[in-house]
Coordinates of C-alpha atoms and ligand atoms in Angstrom, one line a residue:
M24 CA 9.5 14.8 14.0
N25 CA 11.9 17.7 13.4
T26 CA 15.4 17.7 11.9
N27 CA 17.2 17.8 15.3
E28 CA 15.3 14.7 16.5
L29 CA 15.9 13.0 13.2
W30 CA 19.6 13.7 13.3
Q31 CA 19.8 12.5 16.9
S32 CA 18.2 9.2 15.9
V33 CA 20.6 8.8 13.0
L34 CA 23.6 9.5 15.1
G35 CA 22.3 7.1 17.8
E36 CA 22.3 4.4 15.3
L37 CA 25.6 5.2 13.7
E38 CA 27.2 5.4 17.1
L39 CA 26.5 1.7 17.6
T40 CA 28.4 0.7 14.5
L41 CA 31.5 2.9 14.8
S42 CA 34.2 3.2 17.3
K43 CA 33.8 6.0 19.7
A44 CA 36.9 7.8 18.4
N45 CA 35.7 7.5 14.8
F46 CA 32.3 8.6 15.7
T47 CA 33.5 11.6 17.7
T48 CA 35.9 12.7 15.0
W49 CA 33.5 12.7 12.2
F50 CA 30.1 13.4 13.7
K51 CA 30.6 15.6 16.7
S52 CA 30.0 18.9 14.9
T53 CA 27.5 17.8 12.4
F54 CA 23.8 18.8 12.2
I55 CA 21.0 19.1 9.8
S56 CA 21.1 22.7 8.6
D57 CA 18.2 22.6 6.1
V58 CA 15.8 20.3 4.4
N59 CA 14.0 20.6 1.1
E60 CA 11.7 18.4 -1.0
H61 CA 13.6 15.2 -0.6
A62 CA 17.1 16.1 0.5
V63 CA 18.7 17.1 3.8
I64 CA 21.6 19.5 4.0
V65 CA 24.0 18.2 6.6
G66 CA 26.3 20.9 8.0
V67 CA 29.9 19.7 8.6
P68 CA 32.8 21.6 10.1
N69 CA 35.3 21.5 7.2
M70 CA 36.1 20.2 3.7
F71 CA 37.9 17.2 5.1
T72 CA 35.0 16.0 7.0
K73 CA 32.7 16.6 4.0
A74 CA 34.9 14.5 1.8
W75 CA 35.3 11.8 4.4
L76 CA 31.6 11.5 5.1
E77 CA 30.8 11.5 1.4
K78 CA 33.2 8.8 0.8
K79 CA 33.0 6.6 3.8
H80 CA 29.7 6.9 5.5
S81 CA 27.2 8.3 3.0
R82 CA 25.5 5.0 2.5
E83 CA 24.8 4.2 6.1
I84 CA 23.8 7.8 6.8
L85 CA 21.3 7.8 4.0
R86 CA 19.9 4.5 4.9
S87 CA 19.4 5.5 8.4
L88 CA 18.0 8.9 7.4
S89 CA 15.6 7.3 5.1
E90 CA 14.5 4.7 7.7
F91 CA 13.8 7.3 10.4
S92 CA 12.0 9.6 8.0
H93 CA 9.9 6.7 6.7
G94 CA 11.3 7.0 3.3
T95 CA 10.8 10.8 2.9
I96 CA 14.4 11.6 2.6
K97 CA 16.1 10.4 -0.6
S98 CA 19.4 12.2 -0.7
I99 CA 22.0 14.1 1.3
V100 CA 24.0 17.2 0.6
Y101 CA 27.0 18.0 2.8
R102 CA 27.8 21.6 3.3
V103 CA 30.6 23.3 5.3
E104 CA 29.0 25.3 8.0
S105 CA 29.7 25.9 11.6
R106 CA 27.3 24.4 14.0
P107 CA 25.2 27.0 15.8
A108 CA 24.9 26.6 19.5
S109 CA 21.5 25.1 19.1
P110 CA 20.7 24.2 15.5
Q111 CA 17.3 25.2 14.3
A112 CA 14.8 22.4 14.6
I113 CA 12.9 22.3 11.3
P114 CA 9.7 20.3 11.3
L115 CA 10.3 17.5 8.8
F116 CA 6.9 16.6 7.5
E117 CA 5.7 20.1 7.2
K118 CA 8.4 21.1 4.8
T119 CA 8.1 18.1 2.6
K120 CA 4.3 17.9 2.6
P121 CA 2.6 21.3 3.3
E122 CA -0.8 19.8 3.6
T123 CA 0.1 18.2 6.9
L124 CA 0.2 21.7 8.4
A125 CA -3.5 21.4 9.4
T126 CA -4.0 21.3 13.1
P127 CA -3.3 17.8 14.1
H128 CA -5.9 15.7 15.8
S129 CA -3.4 13.8 17.8
M130 CA 0.1 14.7 16.7
Y131 CA 2.7 11.9 16.9
Q132 CA 5.3 13.0 19.4
P133 CA 8.6 11.4 18.9
P134 CA 9.9 9.6 21.9
R135 CA 11.4 11.9 24.5
E136 CA 15.0 11.1 24.1
E137 CA 16.3 9.9 27.4
V138 CA 19.5 8.7 25.9
K139 CA 21.9 9.7 28.5
E140 CA 25.3 11.1 27.6
I141 CA 27.0 8.0 28.8
R142 CA 30.6 8.5 29.7
T143 CA 31.6 5.6 27.6
G144 CA 35.2 6.3 26.5
E145 CA 35.1 3.9 23.5
F146 CA 32.2 1.9 24.7
S147 CA 29.2 2.2 22.4
L148 CA 26.2 1.9 24.6
N149 CA 22.9 3.4 23.7
G150 CA 20.8 4.4 26.7
K151 CA 17.6 3.7 24.9
Y152 CA 18.1 -0.1 25.3
C153 CA 17.6 -0.6 29.0
F154 CA 15.7 -3.0 31.3
E155 CA 12.9 -0.5 31.8
T156 CA 12.0 -0.7 28.1
F157 CA 12.3 -4.5 27.8
V158 CA 9.1 -6.4 28.0
V159 CA 9.3 -9.7 29.7
G160 CA 7.3 -12.7 28.5
K161 CA 7.6 -16.5 28.8
Q162 CA 9.9 -16.8 25.8
N163 CA 12.6 -14.4 27.2
E164 CA 12.2 -14.5 30.9
L165 CA 15.1 -16.8 31.4
A166 CA 17.4 -14.6 29.4
H167 CA 16.1 -11.5 31.1
A168 CA 16.5 -13.0 34.6
A169 CA 20.0 -14.1 33.8
A170 CA 20.9 -10.6 32.5
Q171 CA 19.6 -9.1 35.7
A172 CA 21.6 -11.6 37.7
V173 CA 24.7 -10.6 35.9
C174 CA 24.1 -7.0 36.8
A175 CA 23.6 -7.9 40.4
Q176 CA 26.9 -9.8 40.5
P177 CA 29.1 -9.3 37.5
G178 CA 31.7 -12.1 37.2
G179 CA 29.6 -14.3 39.4
I180 CA 28.0 -17.6 38.7
Y181 CA 26.5 -16.6 35.4
N182 CA 29.8 -16.2 33.6
P183 CA 29.8 -16.3 30.7
L184 CA 26.2 -15.5 29.9
F185 CA 25.4 -16.8 26.4
I186 CA 22.1 -15.5 25.0
Y187 CA 20.9 -17.0 21.7
G188 CA 17.9 -16.8 19.5
G189 CA 16.6 -15.6 16.1
V190 CA 16.8 -12.1 14.7
G191 CA 14.9 -9.2 16.2
L192 CA 14.1 -11.0 19.4
G193 CA 15.9 -8.7 21.8
K194 CA 19.5 -10.0 22.1
T195 CA 21.2 -6.8 21.4
H196 CA 18.7 -5.0 23.6
L197 CA 19.6 -7.3 26.5
L198 CA 23.3 -6.9 26.0
Q199 CA 23.0 -3.2 25.9
A200 CA 20.7 -3.2 29.0
I201 CA 23.3 -5.0 30.9
G202 CA 26.0 -2.5 29.9
N203 CA 23.8 0.4 30.7
E204 CA 22.8 -1.0 34.1
L205 CA 26.4 -1.8 35.1
M206 CA 27.4 1.6 34.0
R207 CA 24.7 3.2 36.1
K208 CA 25.7 1.2 39.1
N209 CA 29.4 2.0 38.7
P210 CA 30.2 4.9 36.4
N211 CA 33.9 4.0 36.5
A212 CA 33.4 0.5 35.3
K213 CA 35.0 -0.4 32.0
I214 CA 32.3 -1.8 29.9
L215 CA 32.9 -2.7 26.3
Y216 CA 30.1 -3.5 23.9
I217 CA 31.3 -4.8 20.6
T218 CA 29.9 -6.8 17.7
C219 CA 31.9 -9.8 16.7
E220 CA 32.4 -8.3 13.3
R221 CA 34.1 -5.3 14.8
F222 CA 36.2 -7.4 17.0
T223 CA 37.3 -9.3 13.9
N224 CA 38.1 -6.1 12.0
D225 CA 39.9 -4.6 14.9
F226 CA 42.0 -7.7 15.2
I227 CA 42.9 -7.8 11.6
G228 CA 43.7 -4.1 11.6
A229 CA 45.9 -4.5 14.7
L230 CA 47.7 -7.4 13.0
R231 CA 48.4 -5.4 9.9
S232 CA 49.6 -2.4 11.6
S233 CA 51.6 -4.3 14.2
R234 CA 49.6 -2.9 17.1
M235 CA 48.7 -6.1 18.8
N236 CA 49.7 -4.8 22.2
E237 CA 47.3 -1.9 21.9
F238 CA 44.6 -4.3 20.8
K239 CA 45.2 -6.7 23.7
N240 CA 45.2 -3.9 26.1
R241 CA 41.9 -2.7 24.8
Y242 CA 40.1 -5.9 25.2
R243 CA 41.8 -7.6 28.0
T244 CA 41.5 -4.9 30.6
V245 CA 37.8 -4.4 30.7
D246 CA 35.5 -5.3 33.6
T247 CA 32.7 -6.5 31.3
L248 CA 32.9 -7.5 27.7
L249 CA 29.6 -7.7 25.8
V250 CA 30.1 -9.4 22.4
D251 CA 27.1 -9.3 20.0
D252 CA 26.5 -11.8 17.2
I253 CA 29.3 -14.2 17.9
Q254 CA 28.2 -16.5 15.1
F255 CA 30.5 -14.4 12.9
L256 CA 33.4 -16.1 14.5
G257 CA 32.6 -19.3 12.7
G258 CA 35.5 -20.2 10.3
K259 CA 37.8 -17.4 11.3
V260 CA 40.6 -19.4 12.8
E261 CA 43.0 -16.6 13.9
T262 CA 40.3 -14.4 15.3
Q263 CA 39.0 -17.4 17.2
E264 CA 42.4 -18.0 18.7
E265 CA 42.7 -14.4 19.8
F266 CA 39.2 -14.4 21.2
F267 CA 40.0 -17.5 23.1
H268 CA 42.8 -15.8 24.8
T269 CA 40.8 -12.7 25.5
F270 CA 38.1 -14.8 27.0
N271 CA 40.5 -16.7 29.2
Q272 CA 42.2 -13.7 30.5
L273 CA 39.0 -12.0 31.4
Y274 CA 37.4 -15.1 32.8
Q275 CA 40.4 -15.9 35.0
N276 CA 40.2 -12.4 36.5
N277 CA 36.5 -12.8 37.3
K278 CA 35.5 -10.3 34.6
Q279 CA 32.1 -10.7 33.2
L280 CA 31.5 -11.9 29.6
V281 CA 28.1 -11.8 27.9
I282 CA 27.8 -13.2 24.4
S283 CA 24.9 -13.2 22.0
C284 CA 24.4 -15.5 19.0
D285 CA 21.7 -16.4 16.5
R286 CA 22.1 -20.1 17.5
P287 CA 23.3 -22.3 20.3
P288 CA 27.1 -22.7 20.7
K289 CA 27.1 -26.2 19.2
A290 CA 25.4 -25.0 16.1
I291 CA 28.1 -22.5 15.1
A292 CA 29.8 -23.9 12.1
S293 CA 33.5 -24.2 12.2
L294 CA 33.9 -23.1 15.8
E295 CA 36.7 -24.7 17.7
D296 CA 35.6 -27.2 20.4
R297 CA 37.5 -25.4 23.1
L298 CA 35.4 -22.2 22.4
T299 CA 32.2 -24.1 22.2
S300 CA 32.9 -25.7 25.6
R301 CA 33.8 -22.3 27.1
F302 CA 30.5 -20.8 25.8
E303 CA 28.6 -23.7 27.3
S304 CA 30.4 -23.5 30.6
G305 CA 28.4 -20.7 32.1
M306 CA 24.7 -19.8 31.6
L307 CA 22.9 -20.5 28.3
A308 CA 19.6 -18.7 27.8
D309 CA 17.5 -18.5 24.7
V310 CA 15.1 -15.9 23.5
G311 CA 12.1 -17.1 21.4
S312 CA 9.3 -15.4 19.4
P313 CA 6.9 -13.6 21.7
D314 CA 3.4 -15.0 22.1
F315 CA 0.3 -13.0 21.5
E316 CA 0.1 -11.5 25.0
T317 CA 3.7 -10.4 24.9
R318 CA 3.3 -8.9 21.5
C319 CA 0.4 -6.9 22.8
A320 CA 2.4 -5.8 25.8
I321 CA 5.4 -4.8 23.6
L322 CA 3.1 -2.8 21.3
G323 CA 1.6 -1.1 24.3
T324 CA 5.0 -0.2 25.7
K325 CA 6.3 1.1 22.3
C326 CA 3.2 3.3 22.0
Q327 CA 3.8 4.7 25.4
E328 CA 7.4 5.4 24.5
K329 CA 6.3 7.2 21.4
Q330 CA 3.5 8.9 23.3
Y331 CA 1.0 7.8 20.7
S332 CA -2.3 6.3 21.7
M333 CA -4.0 3.5 19.8
D334 CA -7.1 1.6 20.5
R335 CA -6.7 -1.8 22.1
E336 CA -8.6 -3.4 19.2
I337 CA -6.1 -2.1 16.7
L338 CA -3.1 -3.2 18.8
H339 CA -4.6 -6.7 19.0
H340 CA -5.0 -6.7 15.3
V341 CA -1.3 -5.7 14.8
A342 CA -0.2 -8.4 17.3
T343 CA -2.3 -11.0 15.4
V344 CA -0.9 -10.2 12.0
V345 CA 2.7 -9.6 12.8
Q346 CA 4.1 -12.7 14.5
T347 CA 7.7 -13.1 13.4
N348 CA 9.7 -10.9 15.7
V349 CA 9.9 -7.7 17.8
R350 CA 11.7 -5.7 15.2
E351 CA 9.0 -6.3 12.6
L352 CA 6.4 -5.6 15.2
E353 CA 8.0 -2.2 15.9
G354 CA 8.4 -1.6 12.2
A355 CA 4.7 -2.2 11.6
L356 CA 3.8 0.2 14.4
N357 CA 6.1 2.9 13.1
K358 CA 4.6 2.5 9.7
I359 CA 1.1 2.9 11.1
I360 CA 2.1 5.9 13.1
A361 CA 3.9 7.6 10.3
F362 CA 1.0 7.0 7.9
H363 CA -1.6 8.4 10.2
Q364 CA 0.5 11.3 11.2
F365 CA 1.0 12.1 7.6
K366 CA -2.7 11.9 6.9
N367 CA -3.5 13.6 10.1
T368 CA -6.1 11.0 11.1
R369 CA -6.6 8.5 13.8
P370 CA -5.8 4.8 13.0
T371 CA -8.9 2.6 12.6
L372 CA -9.0 -1.1 11.7
E373 CA -9.9 -0.1 8.1
T374 CA -6.9 2.2 7.7
V375 CA -4.5 -0.1 9.4
K376 CA -5.3 -3.3 7.5
P377 CA -3.8 -2.3 4.2
I378 CA -0.6 -1.1 5.9
L379 CA -0.2 -4.5 7.4
A380 CA -0.7 -6.3 4.1
S381 CA 3.0 -7.0 3.9
F382 CA 3.2 -8.6 7.3
Q383 CA 1.0 -11.6 6.7
P384 CA 1.1 -14.3 9.3
A385 CA 3.7 -16.9 8.8
M386 CA 1.0 -19.6 8.3
N387 CA -0.3 -18.0 5.1
R388 CA 3.2 -17.7 3.7
K389 CA 3.9 -21.4 3.9
N390 CA 1.0 -22.2 1.7
V391 CA 2.5 -20.5 -1.3
T392 CA 4.5 -22.7 -3.7
P393 CA 7.3 -21.5 -6.0
K394 CA 5.0 -22.3 -9.0
Q395 CA 2.3 -20.0 -7.7
L396 CA 4.8 -17.3 -7.1
I397 CA 6.2 -17.6 -10.6
I398 CA 2.7 -17.5 -12.1
T399 CA 1.7 -14.5 -10.0
V400 CA 4.8 -12.5 -11.1
A401 CA 4.4 -13.5 -14.8
N402 CA 0.7 -12.3 -14.7
Y403 CA 1.6 -9.1 -12.9
F404 CA 4.2 -8.2 -15.6
D405 CA 2.1 -9.7 -18.3
V406 CA 4.8 -12.1 -19.7
H407 CA 4.5 -15.7 -20.7
L408 CA 5.5 -18.3 -18.2
D409 CA 7.7 -20.1 -20.7
D410 CA 9.5 -16.9 -21.6
L411 CA 10.0 -16.1 -17.9
L412 CA 11.6 -19.5 -17.4
G413 CA 13.4 -19.4 -20.7
K414 CA 16.9 -18.2 -21.8
S415 CA 16.1 -14.8 -23.2
R416 CA 17.8 -11.9 -21.4
Q417 CA 15.6 -9.2 -22.6
K418 CA 15.0 -6.7 -19.9
R419 CA 11.2 -7.1 -20.0
L420 CA 11.8 -10.8 -19.0
A421 CA 15.0 -10.5 -17.0
F422 CA 13.5 -8.0 -14.5
P423 CA 10.4 -10.1 -13.5
R424 CA 12.7 -13.1 -13.3
Q425 CA 14.9 -11.3 -10.8
I426 CA 11.8 -10.3 -8.8
V427 CA 10.8 -14.0 -8.7
M428 CA 14.2 -14.9 -7.4
Y429 CA 14.1 -12.1 -4.8
L430 CA 10.7 -13.1 -3.6
M431 CA 11.5 -16.7 -3.4
R432 CA 14.4 -15.8 -1.2
E433 CA 12.7 -13.2 0.9
E434 CA 9.3 -14.7 1.3
M435 CA 9.9 -18.4 1.1
R436 CA 13.5 -18.6 2.4
S437 CA 14.4 -20.8 -0.5
S438 CA 18.1 -21.7 -1.0
Y439 CA 19.9 -20.0 -3.9
P440 CA 20.5 -23.3 -5.7
S441 CA 16.9 -24.3 -5.4
I442 CA 15.8 -20.9 -6.7
G443 CA 18.1 -21.4 -9.7
T444 CA 16.5 -24.8 -10.3
E445 CA 13.0 -23.5 -10.1
L446 CA 13.8 -20.8 -12.7
G447 CA 14.6 -23.1 -15.5
G448 CA 17.9 -24.5 -14.2
R449 CA 19.9 -21.4 -13.6
D450 CA 23.1 -21.2 -11.6
H451 CA 22.8 -20.2 -7.9
T452 CA 25.1 -17.2 -8.4
T453 CA 22.4 -15.8 -10.8
A454 CA 19.9 -16.0 -8.0
M455 CA 22.3 -14.4 -5.5
H456 CA 23.0 -11.6 -7.9
A457 CA 19.2 -11.1 -8.5
Y458 CA 18.6 -11.0 -4.8
D459 CA 21.3 -8.4 -4.2
K460 CA 20.2 -6.3 -7.1
I461 CA 16.5 -6.1 -6.1
T462 CA 17.4 -5.5 -2.5
T463 CA 19.6 -2.5 -3.6
C464 CA 17.0 -1.2 -6.0
L465 CA 14.3 -1.4 -3.3
L466 CA 16.1 1.1 -1.2
E467 CA 15.5 3.9 -3.6
D468 CA 12.9 2.8 -6.1
E469 CA 9.4 3.6 -4.9
K470 CA 7.7 2.2 -7.9
L471 CA 9.4 -1.2 -7.3
Q472 CA 8.4 -1.1 -3.6
H473 CA 4.9 -0.6 -4.7
D474 CA 5.0 -3.4 -7.3
L475 CA 6.3 -5.8 -4.7
E476 CA 3.5 -4.9 -2.3
L477 CA 0.9 -5.5 -5.0
I478 CA 2.5 -8.8 -6.0
K479 CA 2.6 -10.0 -2.4
Q480 CA -1.0 -9.0 -1.9
K481 CA -2.0 -11.0 -5.0
L482 CA 0.1 -13.9 -3.9
Y483 CA -1.3 -14.2 -0.4
A484 CA -4.8 -13.6 -1.6
L485 CA -4.6 -16.8 -3.6
Ligands
ADP2 P1 18.3 -9.0 18.1 O1 19.6 -8.4 18.5 O2 17.9 -10.2 18.8 O3 18.3 -9.2 16.6 P2 17.3 -6.5 19.0 O4 17.7 -6.5 20.4 O5 18.0 -5.6 18.0 O6 17.2 -8.0 18.4 O7 15.7 -6.1 19.0 C1 15.0 -5.6 17.8 C2 14.1 -4.4 18.3 O8 13.1 -5.0 19.1 C3 14.8 -3.4 19.1 O9 14.3 -2.2 18.8 C4 14.5 -3.8 20.5 O10 14.4 -2.7 21.4 C5 13.1 -4.4 20.4 N1 12.8 -5.5 21.3 C6 13.2 -6.8 21.2 N2 12.7 -7.5 22.3 C7 12.0 -6.6 23.1 C8 11.3 -6.7 24.3 N3 11.2 -7.9 24.9 N4 10.7 -5.6 24.8 C9 10.8 -4.4 24.2 N5 11.5 -4.3 23.0 C10 12.1 -5.3 22.4
MG3 MG1 21.3 -7.9 17.5

């Protein structure tokens, strides 16, 4: 991967979370101008942009940079520089690790970016999420078929289309695919993809600045409205009211609505009945966890996209170990590719297995009890069980304690109150704080990442 490709990936991700205007204003003339040991130098057009990015977007940019560089990049420096017509593409891994300069056996080629410049106005669609790259299996064929039917006849019988299912199972991908396909068929169509959170924020912003007309105009005049993660509407009374009217206006004019959610309409807490019944009035389609065959097919497709070849036996192994969702499956694959690209070797079962240690099958996870987890962590940090559960706030005890709380949440999906109880009757807010703290530390602290890997290995080897 080189710096240009890296920056394109980062921008692609940021674009999905920002309004088009915002994105264009702040990121249009940016580029990676240099990269050293662990930092990238981002070229920006002026001091104002520099200050703005530092203040407002630095966190997301760094998170994204770090993710796409597989943790290589740890910091950013912004520098005022004018963007050359074609910024120099600096090979990323060569600069940071000179030993990878050796002639590669089979060099990982980043996916050929076919992300079209979509003439989106303010519509944030990412061309990468299309029907061609979506693998269909039993658990998503209904949602996929409905999505295609919507494209064949927007505003027709599948209106609204309500797609629901757990995280990482392709809901956003399908919404985006619909948007891209409709845009391809009719480049003049007004397609708006929006997360429910952004809708909410926009609405609040419009209320505060008395710009409701502008807001209404923006949402009520589209041909297709794609709303992602509608569960966030739960409990937001005024936003629900506004969304209800937006919905009705569009629906009455035979405009297409597609909505995604992590649960079925009835299960959204504090959602008005009239909205629930609207959501249920069209087509409901769920997406489930992919079965083994589909997981293999998805891995095969992703390898192709990344132009990386991997033995069938290894793909099967990955599909056996990683069962939760497609995002994790992709994450595992990226980890494997990055690791072997780095080492300049071909993946084998032996080299792949340790990389997958953190993706144990769900079955194994269930067997671990809170008690076992607490003992494992106590042993790992060499502290007494009683001390770990006791009242002392010494750092040598408080830190392992926070790790226990984090792992109980992350690995066992325990509720915060029950975590508090397991840890000697602490308050649930203590558990929440611990979880947040460790999550934040993990982003930057490699030693901690390593510690957690080892603890998990010990835990699941029980
Ligand atoms: P959700 O919105 O349901 O949480 P996403 O749509 O963001 O999930 O999917 C997570 C990742 O998995 C994305 O990179 C997406 O492209 C990929 N993905 C999910 N389902 C499929 C599928 N059936 N075929 C190919 N890729 C998929
Ligand atoms: Mg999503």
